[in-house]
XYZ file of C-alpha atoms in Angstrom:
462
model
C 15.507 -79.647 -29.695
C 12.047 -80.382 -29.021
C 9.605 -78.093 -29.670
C 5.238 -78.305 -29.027
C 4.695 -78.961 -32.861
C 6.860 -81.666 -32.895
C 4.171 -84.350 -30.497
C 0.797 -84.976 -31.441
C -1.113 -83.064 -28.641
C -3.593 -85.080 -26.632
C -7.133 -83.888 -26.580
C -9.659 -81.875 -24.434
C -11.156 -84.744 -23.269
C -7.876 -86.113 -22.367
C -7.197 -83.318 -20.181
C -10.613 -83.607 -18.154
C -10.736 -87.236 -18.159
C -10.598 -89.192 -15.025
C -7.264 -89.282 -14.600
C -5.945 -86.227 -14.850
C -8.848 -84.280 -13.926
C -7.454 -83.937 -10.270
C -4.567 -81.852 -10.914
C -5.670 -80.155 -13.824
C -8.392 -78.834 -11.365
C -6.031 -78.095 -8.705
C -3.552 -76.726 -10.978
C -5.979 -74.228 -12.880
C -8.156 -73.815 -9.498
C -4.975 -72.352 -7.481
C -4.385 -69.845 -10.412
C -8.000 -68.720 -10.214
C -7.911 -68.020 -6.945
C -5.160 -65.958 -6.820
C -6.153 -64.182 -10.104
C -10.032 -63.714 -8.336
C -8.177 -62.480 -4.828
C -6.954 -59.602 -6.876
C -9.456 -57.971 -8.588
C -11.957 -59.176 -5.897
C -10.026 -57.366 -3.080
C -9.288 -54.053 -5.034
C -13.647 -53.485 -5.916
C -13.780 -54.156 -2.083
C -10.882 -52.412 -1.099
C -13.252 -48.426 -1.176
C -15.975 -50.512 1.677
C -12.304 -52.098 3.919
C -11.028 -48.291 3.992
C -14.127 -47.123 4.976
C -15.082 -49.604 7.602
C -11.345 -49.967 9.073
C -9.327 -46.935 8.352
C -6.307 -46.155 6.765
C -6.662 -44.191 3.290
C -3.287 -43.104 3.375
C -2.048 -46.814 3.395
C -4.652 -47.649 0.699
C -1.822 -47.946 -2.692
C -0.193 -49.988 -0.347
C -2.889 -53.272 -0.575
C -2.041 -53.526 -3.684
C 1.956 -53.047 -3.223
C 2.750 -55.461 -0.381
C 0.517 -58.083 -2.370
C 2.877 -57.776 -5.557
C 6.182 -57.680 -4.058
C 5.242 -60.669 -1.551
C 3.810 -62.285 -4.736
C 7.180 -62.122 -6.760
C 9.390 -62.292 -3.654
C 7.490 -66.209 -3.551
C 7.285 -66.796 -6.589
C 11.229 -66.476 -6.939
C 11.469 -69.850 -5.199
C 9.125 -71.993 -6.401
C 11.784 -73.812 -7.792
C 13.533 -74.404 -4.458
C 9.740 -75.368 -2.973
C 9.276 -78.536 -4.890
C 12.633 -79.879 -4.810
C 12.486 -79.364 -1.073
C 9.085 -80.387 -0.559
C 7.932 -82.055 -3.368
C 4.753 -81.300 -5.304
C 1.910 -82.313 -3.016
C 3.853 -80.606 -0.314
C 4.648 -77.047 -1.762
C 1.120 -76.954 -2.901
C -0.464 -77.669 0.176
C 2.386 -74.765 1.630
C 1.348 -72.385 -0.643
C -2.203 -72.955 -0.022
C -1.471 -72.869 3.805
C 0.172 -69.370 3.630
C -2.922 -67.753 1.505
C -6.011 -68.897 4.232
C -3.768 -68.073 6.657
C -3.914 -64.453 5.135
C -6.777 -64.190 3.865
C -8.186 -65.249 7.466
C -6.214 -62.451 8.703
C -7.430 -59.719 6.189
C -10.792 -60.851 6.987
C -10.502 -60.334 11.015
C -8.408 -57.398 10.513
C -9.654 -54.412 12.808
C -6.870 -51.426 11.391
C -5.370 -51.106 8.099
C -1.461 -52.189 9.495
C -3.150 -56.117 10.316
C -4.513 -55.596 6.537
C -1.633 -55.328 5.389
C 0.503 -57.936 7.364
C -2.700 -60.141 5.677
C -2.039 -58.996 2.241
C 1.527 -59.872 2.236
C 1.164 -63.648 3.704
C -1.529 -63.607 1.385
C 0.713 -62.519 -1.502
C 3.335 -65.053 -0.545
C 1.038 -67.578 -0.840
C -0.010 -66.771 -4.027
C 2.727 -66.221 -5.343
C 3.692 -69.575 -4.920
C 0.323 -71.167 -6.546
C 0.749 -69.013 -9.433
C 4.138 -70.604 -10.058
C 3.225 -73.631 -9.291
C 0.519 -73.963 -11.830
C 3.054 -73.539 -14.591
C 5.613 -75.492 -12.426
C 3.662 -78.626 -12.194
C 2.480 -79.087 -15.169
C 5.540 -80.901 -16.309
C 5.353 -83.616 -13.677
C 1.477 -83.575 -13.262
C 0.579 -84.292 -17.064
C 1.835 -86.056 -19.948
C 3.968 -84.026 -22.609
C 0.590 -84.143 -25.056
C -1.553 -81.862 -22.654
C 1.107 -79.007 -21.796
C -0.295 -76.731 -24.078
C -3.924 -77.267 -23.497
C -2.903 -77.335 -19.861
C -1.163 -73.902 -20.288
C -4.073 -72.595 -22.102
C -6.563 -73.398 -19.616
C -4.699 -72.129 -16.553
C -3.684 -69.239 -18.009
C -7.361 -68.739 -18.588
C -8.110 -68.341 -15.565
C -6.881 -64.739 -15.499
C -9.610 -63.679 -17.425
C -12.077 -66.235 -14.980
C -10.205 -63.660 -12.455
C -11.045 -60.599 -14.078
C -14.562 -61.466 -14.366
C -15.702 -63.035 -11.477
C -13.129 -60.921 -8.949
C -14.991 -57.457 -9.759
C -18.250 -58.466 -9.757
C -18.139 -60.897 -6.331
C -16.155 -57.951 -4.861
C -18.574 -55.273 -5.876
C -21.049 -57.206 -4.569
C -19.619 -58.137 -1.095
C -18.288 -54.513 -1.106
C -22.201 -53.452 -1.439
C -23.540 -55.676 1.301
C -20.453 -54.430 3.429
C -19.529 -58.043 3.654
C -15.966 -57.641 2.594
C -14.822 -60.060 5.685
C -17.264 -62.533 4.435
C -15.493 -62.765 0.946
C -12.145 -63.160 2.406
C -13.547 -65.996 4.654
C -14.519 -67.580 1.160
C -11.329 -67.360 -0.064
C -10.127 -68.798 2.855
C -12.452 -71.897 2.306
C -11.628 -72.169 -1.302
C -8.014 -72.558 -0.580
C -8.937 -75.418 1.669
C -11.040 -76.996 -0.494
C -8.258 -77.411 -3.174
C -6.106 -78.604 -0.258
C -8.440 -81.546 0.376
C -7.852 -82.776 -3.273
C -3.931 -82.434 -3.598
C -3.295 -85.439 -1.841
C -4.827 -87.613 -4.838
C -4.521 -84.654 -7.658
C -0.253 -84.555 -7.442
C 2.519 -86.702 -7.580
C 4.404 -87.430 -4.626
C 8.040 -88.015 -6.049
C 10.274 -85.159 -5.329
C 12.251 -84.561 -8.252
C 15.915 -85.777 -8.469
C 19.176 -83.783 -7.924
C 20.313 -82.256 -5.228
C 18.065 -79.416 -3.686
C 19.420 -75.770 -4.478
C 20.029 -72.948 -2.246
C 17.663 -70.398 -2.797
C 18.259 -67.506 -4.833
C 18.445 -64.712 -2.058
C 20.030 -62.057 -4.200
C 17.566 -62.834 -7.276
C 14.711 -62.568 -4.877
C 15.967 -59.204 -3.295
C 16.919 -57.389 -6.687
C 13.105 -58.264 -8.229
C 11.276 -57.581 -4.770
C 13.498 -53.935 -4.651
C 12.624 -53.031 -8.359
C 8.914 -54.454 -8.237
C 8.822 -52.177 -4.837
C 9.936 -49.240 -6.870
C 8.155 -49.642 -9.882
C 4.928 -49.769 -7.010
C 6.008 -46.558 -5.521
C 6.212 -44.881 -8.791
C 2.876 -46.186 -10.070
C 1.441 -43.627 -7.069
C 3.946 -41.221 -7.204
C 2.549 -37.609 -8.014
C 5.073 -36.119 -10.013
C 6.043 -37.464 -13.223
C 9.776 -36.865 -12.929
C 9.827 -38.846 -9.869
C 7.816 -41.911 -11.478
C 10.814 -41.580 -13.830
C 13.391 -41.808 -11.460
C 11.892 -44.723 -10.005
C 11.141 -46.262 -12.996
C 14.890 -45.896 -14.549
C 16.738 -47.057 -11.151
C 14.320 -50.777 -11.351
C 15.412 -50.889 -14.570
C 18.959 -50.856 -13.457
C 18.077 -53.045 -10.612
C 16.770 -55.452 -13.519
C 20.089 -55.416 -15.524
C 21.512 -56.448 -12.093
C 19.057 -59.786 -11.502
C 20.367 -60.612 -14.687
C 23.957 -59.834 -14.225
C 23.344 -61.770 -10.994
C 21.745 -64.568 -12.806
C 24.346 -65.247 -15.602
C 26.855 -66.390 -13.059
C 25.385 -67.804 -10.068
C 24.766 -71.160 -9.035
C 21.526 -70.955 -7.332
C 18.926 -68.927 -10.171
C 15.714 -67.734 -10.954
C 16.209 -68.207 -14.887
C 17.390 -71.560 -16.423
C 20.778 -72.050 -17.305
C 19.713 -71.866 -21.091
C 18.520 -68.675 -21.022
C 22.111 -67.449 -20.968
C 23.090 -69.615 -24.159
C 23.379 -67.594 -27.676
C 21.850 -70.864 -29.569
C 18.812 -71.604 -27.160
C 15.214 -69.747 -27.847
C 14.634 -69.623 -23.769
C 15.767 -65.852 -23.492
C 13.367 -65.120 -26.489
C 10.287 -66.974 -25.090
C 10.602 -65.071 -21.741
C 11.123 -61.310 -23.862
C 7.900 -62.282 -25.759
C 6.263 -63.406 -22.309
C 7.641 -59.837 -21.305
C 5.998 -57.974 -24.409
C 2.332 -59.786 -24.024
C 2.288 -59.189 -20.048
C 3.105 -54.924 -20.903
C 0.352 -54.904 -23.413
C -2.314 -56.729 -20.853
C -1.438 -53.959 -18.415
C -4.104 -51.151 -20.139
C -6.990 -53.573 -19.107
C -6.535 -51.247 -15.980
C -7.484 -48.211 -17.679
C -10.002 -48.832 -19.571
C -13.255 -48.633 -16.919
C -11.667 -45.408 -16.019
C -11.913 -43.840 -19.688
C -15.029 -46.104 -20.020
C -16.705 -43.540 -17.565
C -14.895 -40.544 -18.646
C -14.808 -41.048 -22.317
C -17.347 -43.388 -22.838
C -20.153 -42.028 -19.932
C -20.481 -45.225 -18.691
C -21.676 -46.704 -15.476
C -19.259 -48.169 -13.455
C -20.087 -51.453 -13.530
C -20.741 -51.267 -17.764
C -17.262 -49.469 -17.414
C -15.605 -52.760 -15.314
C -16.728 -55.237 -17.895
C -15.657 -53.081 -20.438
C -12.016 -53.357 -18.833
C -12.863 -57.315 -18.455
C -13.004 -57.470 -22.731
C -9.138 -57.851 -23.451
C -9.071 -61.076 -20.477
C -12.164 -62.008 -22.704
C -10.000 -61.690 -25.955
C -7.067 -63.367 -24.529
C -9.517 -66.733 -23.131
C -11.072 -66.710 -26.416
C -7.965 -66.843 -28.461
C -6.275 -69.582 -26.074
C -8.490 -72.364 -26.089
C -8.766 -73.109 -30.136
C -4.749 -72.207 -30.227
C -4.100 -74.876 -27.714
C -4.759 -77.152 -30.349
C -2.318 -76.236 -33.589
C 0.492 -78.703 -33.336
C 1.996 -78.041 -36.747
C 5.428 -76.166 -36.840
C 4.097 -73.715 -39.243
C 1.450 -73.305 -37.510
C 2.741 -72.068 -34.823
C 4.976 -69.874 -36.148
C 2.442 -68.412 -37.493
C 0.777 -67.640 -34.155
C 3.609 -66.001 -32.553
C 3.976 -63.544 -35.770
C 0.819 -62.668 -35.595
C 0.118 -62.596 -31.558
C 2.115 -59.071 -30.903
C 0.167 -57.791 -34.405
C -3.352 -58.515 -33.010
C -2.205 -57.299 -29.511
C -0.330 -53.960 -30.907
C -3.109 -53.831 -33.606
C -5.637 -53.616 -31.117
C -4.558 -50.962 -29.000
C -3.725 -48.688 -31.797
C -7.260 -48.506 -32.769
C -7.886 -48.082 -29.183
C -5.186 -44.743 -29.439
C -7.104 -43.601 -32.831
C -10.484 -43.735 -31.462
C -10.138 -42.260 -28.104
C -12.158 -39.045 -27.915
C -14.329 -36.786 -25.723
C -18.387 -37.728 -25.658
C -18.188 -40.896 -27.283
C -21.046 -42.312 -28.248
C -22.230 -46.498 -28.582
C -20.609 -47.046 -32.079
C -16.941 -45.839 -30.423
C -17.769 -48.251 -27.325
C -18.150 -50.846 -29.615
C -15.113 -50.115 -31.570
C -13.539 -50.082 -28.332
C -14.817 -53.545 -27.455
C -14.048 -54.857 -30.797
C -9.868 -53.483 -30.355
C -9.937 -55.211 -26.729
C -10.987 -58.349 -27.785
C -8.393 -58.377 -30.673
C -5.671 -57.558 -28.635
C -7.040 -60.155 -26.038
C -6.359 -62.136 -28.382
C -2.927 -61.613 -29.855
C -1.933 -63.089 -25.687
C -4.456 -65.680 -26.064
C -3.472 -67.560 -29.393
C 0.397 -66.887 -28.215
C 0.279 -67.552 -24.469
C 0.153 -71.323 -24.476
C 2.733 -71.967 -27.381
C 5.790 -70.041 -25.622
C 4.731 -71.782 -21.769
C 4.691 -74.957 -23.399
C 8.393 -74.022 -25.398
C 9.880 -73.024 -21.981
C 8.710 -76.224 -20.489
C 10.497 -78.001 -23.241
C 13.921 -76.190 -23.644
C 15.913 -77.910 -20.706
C 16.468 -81.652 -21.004
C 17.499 -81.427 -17.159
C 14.233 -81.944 -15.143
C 15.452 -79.622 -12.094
C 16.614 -76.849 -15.139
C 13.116 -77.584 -16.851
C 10.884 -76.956 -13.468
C 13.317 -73.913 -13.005
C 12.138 -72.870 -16.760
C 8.714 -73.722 -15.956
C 8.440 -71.699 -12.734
C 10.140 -68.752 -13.972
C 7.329 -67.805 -16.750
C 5.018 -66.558 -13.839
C 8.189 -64.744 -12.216
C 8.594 -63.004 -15.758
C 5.066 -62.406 -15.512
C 4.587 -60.565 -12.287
C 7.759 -58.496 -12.972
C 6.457 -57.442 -16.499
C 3.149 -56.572 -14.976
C 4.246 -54.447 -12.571
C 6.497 -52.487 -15.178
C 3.671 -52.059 -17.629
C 1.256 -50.915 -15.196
C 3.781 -48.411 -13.689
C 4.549 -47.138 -17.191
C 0.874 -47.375 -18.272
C -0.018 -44.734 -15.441
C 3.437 -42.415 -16.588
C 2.047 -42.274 -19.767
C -1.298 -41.460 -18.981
C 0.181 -38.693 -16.588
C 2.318 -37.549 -20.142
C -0.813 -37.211 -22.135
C -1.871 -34.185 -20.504
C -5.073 -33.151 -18.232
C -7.265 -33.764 -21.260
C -9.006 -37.395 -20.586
C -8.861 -38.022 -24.751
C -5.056 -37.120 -24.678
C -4.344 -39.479 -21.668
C -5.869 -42.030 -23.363
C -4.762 -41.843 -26.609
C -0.941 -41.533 -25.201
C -1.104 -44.331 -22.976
C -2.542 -46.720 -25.422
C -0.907 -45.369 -28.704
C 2.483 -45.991 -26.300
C 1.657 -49.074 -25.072
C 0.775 -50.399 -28.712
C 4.073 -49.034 -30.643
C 5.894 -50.878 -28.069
C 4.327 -54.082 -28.213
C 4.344 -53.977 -32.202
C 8.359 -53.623 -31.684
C 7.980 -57.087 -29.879
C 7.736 -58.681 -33.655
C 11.490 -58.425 -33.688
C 11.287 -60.939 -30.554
C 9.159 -63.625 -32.810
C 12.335 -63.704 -35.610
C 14.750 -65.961 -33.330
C 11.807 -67.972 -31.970
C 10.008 -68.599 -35.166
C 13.674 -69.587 -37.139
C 13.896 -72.554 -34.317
C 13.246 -76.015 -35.414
C-alpha cells in the first residue's frame, strides 16, 4: 500500500516552478475564492439587509450557500470524468460569476438568495476540485505540499474575507465586492486552459449519485435549520434526525454503484474510512473559530474588529502548522503528526474552556491567542498527511479522484455539524457569557481528544 512517507517529496520550489506553477495557482486560487466569498459575504451581509431588505431571510445566506455547496460538491467526481479537468473547472468557475453577478445586481433578498445558491454550486465544485485535481495536475512528490498550500487558503479566507467585507460593507459597496469576485473567477478562467490537463480520465463515466446528494443536502439543510432554531430541544431534534439521515448516505453508499465515498472506504483492511473520521474530527474542532469574536467582545471587551482577528488565530494556527509539516516524509514521522494533531487541537481548546471568564483582562486574551494558535495547529501539521493518504489509497484512478473529491464533501458535512452543535452547546451553557463559553469549548475539546482513538488504525498502517 503506498503511503506519503514512502516517496521522497519534491520541494517548494518544485511546486512554484515554471511548470507547475499554473495549476498550483489555479488549484489553490479557486479554493481561496470560495473560502474569501464566505467570510467576505457574511461581514457584508448587516449593510445587503439593510440596503435590500429581508432580515427574516437573513440565516438563510448562509444556508442555501452550504447546502448548494455540498449538493455540488457530491459530484465532482462525475464532473471530470464527464468533462474533463479544464472543462469542470472552467464549469465551476462559470456557475460562481454567474452568481456572484447576480448577488451583486440583486434588488430584494429572494434574487439574493437564488445568487447565493448558484454561487454555492459553483463553489462547491472548486472546492472539490482543488483536492480532486491534484492527482492528475502534479506529480506524486508535490501532493502533500500541494494539499498544504490549498488547504491554506482557508485561513487566506478567514483573513482577507472579514476585513475586505468590513470594508466594502463600510463604504456600502457590498455590490462592488461581489463584482470582484465575479472578476476573480474570470481571471482564473483565463489561465485553466494552459494550468490543467486536458485528458479526461479513463473508464466509463458514472451516473451521478442522486440519492447520496439528496441524503447530505437534507441533513446539511437540517443541521442549518437547527443552527437558528430557538429552542434547544428542537436544535436536538434536528440535529438527531441528520444524524440518521447520515447513517443512511452511508447505508446508501456501501451498496451502490454510483458513490460519493470510494469503494475502499467500505473494506475492514483499508485506512480510507479512518482518514475521512479524522478529516471529520479536525473539521468539528475548526468550527469554534465562529465563536470566538463573539466572546472576544463579551468576555474579552474587545472591539469588533480586534474581536474578528481574534477568531482569525486558529486559521492562523492551522497555516502555520501546514507548511513545515508538508515536508516530513518519514513513516515515523508522520505518525507522529497524526498522534499528536487531535492533542494540540483538543489541547488547545481546553485551555480555551479553563480560561473563559467574565472581565478578562490582556494576559487571558493572550492565553486565548496562544490556545487558538495551538489548536490551529493540531489541523495544520495533520491536514496535508491524511489528503495526501486518501489520494493514495485507490490504485483505480476513477476510485482515487472519487477518494480525492470526497475529502472536501467530508469537509462541508463535518462543518456544518460542528457549527450546529457548537451553537447547541453554547445555548446548554446557560445565559451566563463565561458558562457558554466554557461549555461550548470544553465540549468541543473532549470530543476532539476522543478522535486519538481514530489515529490507532491509521498510524498501525504501513
Amino acid at each position: 500500500m503506498t503511503t506519503v512517507a514512502s516517496h521522497v517529496a519534491g520541494s517548494w520550489r518544485d511546486l512554484f516552478g515554471k511548470r507547475h506553477l499554473g495549476a498550483i495557482v489555479v488549484l489553490a486560487g479557486g479554493v481561496a475564492l470560495y473560502a474569501t466569498n464566505i467570510y467576505l459575504t457574511a461581514s457584508m451581509l448587516p449593510t445587503i439587509v439593510a440596503d435590500i431588505g429581508g432580515e427574516r431571510f437573513y440565516a438563510w445566506s448562509t444556508t442555501v450557500f452550504l447546502v448548494a455547496s455540498v449538493s455540488s460538491s457530491v459530484v465532482v467526481g462525475k464532473a471530470v470524468a464527464r468533462f474533463g479537468a479544464r472543462g469542470s473547472y472552467v464549469l465551476a468557475l462559470g456557475f460562481f460569476v454567474a452568481g456572484s453577478v447576480l448577488c451583486a445586481v440583486s434588488p430584494a433578498m429572494a434574487v439574493l438568495l437564488i445568487g447565493r445558491a448558484v454561487q454555492g454550486v459553483g463553489g462547491g465544485l472548486l472546492s472539490g476540485l482543488g483536492y480532486a485535481l491534484i492527482r492528475s495536475s502534479l506529480p506524486e512528490a508535490l501532493w502533500a505540499r500541494a494539499s498544504a498550500l490549498i488547504s491554506a487558503m482557508w485561513g487566506v479566507g478567514t483573513l482577507a474575507g472579514p476585513a475586505l467585507g468590513g470594508l466594502f460593507g463600510q463604504l456600502r459597496l457590498w455590490q462592488v465586492a461581489f463584482f470582484a469576485l465575479a472578476a476573480a473567477g474570470l481571471g482564473l478562467a483565463v489561465l485553466v486552459p494552459r494550468a490543467l490537463p486536458r485528458e479526461r480520465p479513463e473508464g466509463a463515466i458514472m451516473p451521478a449519485p442522486m440519492i447520496s446528494m439528496l441524503l447530505l443536502s437534507a441533513a446539511v439543510l437540517l443541521v442549518s435549520v437547527a443552527g437558528v432554531a430557538d429552542q434547544t430541544t428542537l436544535r436536538i431534534v434536528f440535529l438527531v434526525v441528520a444524524a440518521v439521515l447520515i447513517l443512511g448516505f452511508v447505508a446508501q453508499e456501501r451498496g451502490a454503484r454510483a458513490r460519493v465515498l470510494p469503494r475502499s472506504t467500505f473494506h475492514s483492511g483499508a485506512p480510507t474510512k479512518w482518514i475521512y473520521l479524522f478529516i471529520v474530527v479536525l473539521a468539528i474542532g475548526s468550527t469554534t473559530e465562529a465563536f470566538v469574536p463573539l466572546f472576544g467582545q463579551r468576555l474579552g471587551g474587545l472591539a469588533p474588529i480586534a474581536a474578528g482577528f481574534l477568531g482569525a488565530a486558529l486559521a492562523a494556527g492551522w497555516t502555520i502548522g501546514e507548511i513545515p509539516a508538508a515536508n516530513a516524509t518519514r513513516t515515523a514521522a508522520v505518525r507522529r503528526i497524526l498522534v499528536a494533531a487531535p492533542l494540540l487541537l483538543g489541547g488547545g481548546l481546553a485551555v480555551l474552556a479553563l480560561t473563559q471568564r467574565a472581565d478578562a483582562g490582556i494576559g487571558l486574551v493572550v492565553v486565548w491567542i496562544a490556545g487558538l494558535l495551538v489548536a490551529g495547529s493540531g489541523i495544520g501539521i495533520a491536514w496535508p498527511h491524511l489528503a495526501t493518504k486518501a489520494m493514495s489509497v485507490e490504485p483505480d484512478g476513477v476510485e482515487a479522484d472519487r477518494a480525492s473529491a470526497a475529502i472536501n464533501t467530508v469537509q462541508l458535512v463535518s462543518n456544518a455539524f460542528g457549527s450546529a452543535l457548537a451553537g447547541l452547546l453554547v445555548n446548554l451553557g446557560g445565559d451566563a457569557d463565561a458558562g457558554s463559553a466554557r461549555v461550548m469549548f470544553g465540549g468541543m475539546a473532549v470530543l476532539v481528544l476522543l478522535g486519538v482513538l481514530v489515529t490507532r488504525p491509521l498510524t498501525r498502517q504501513r
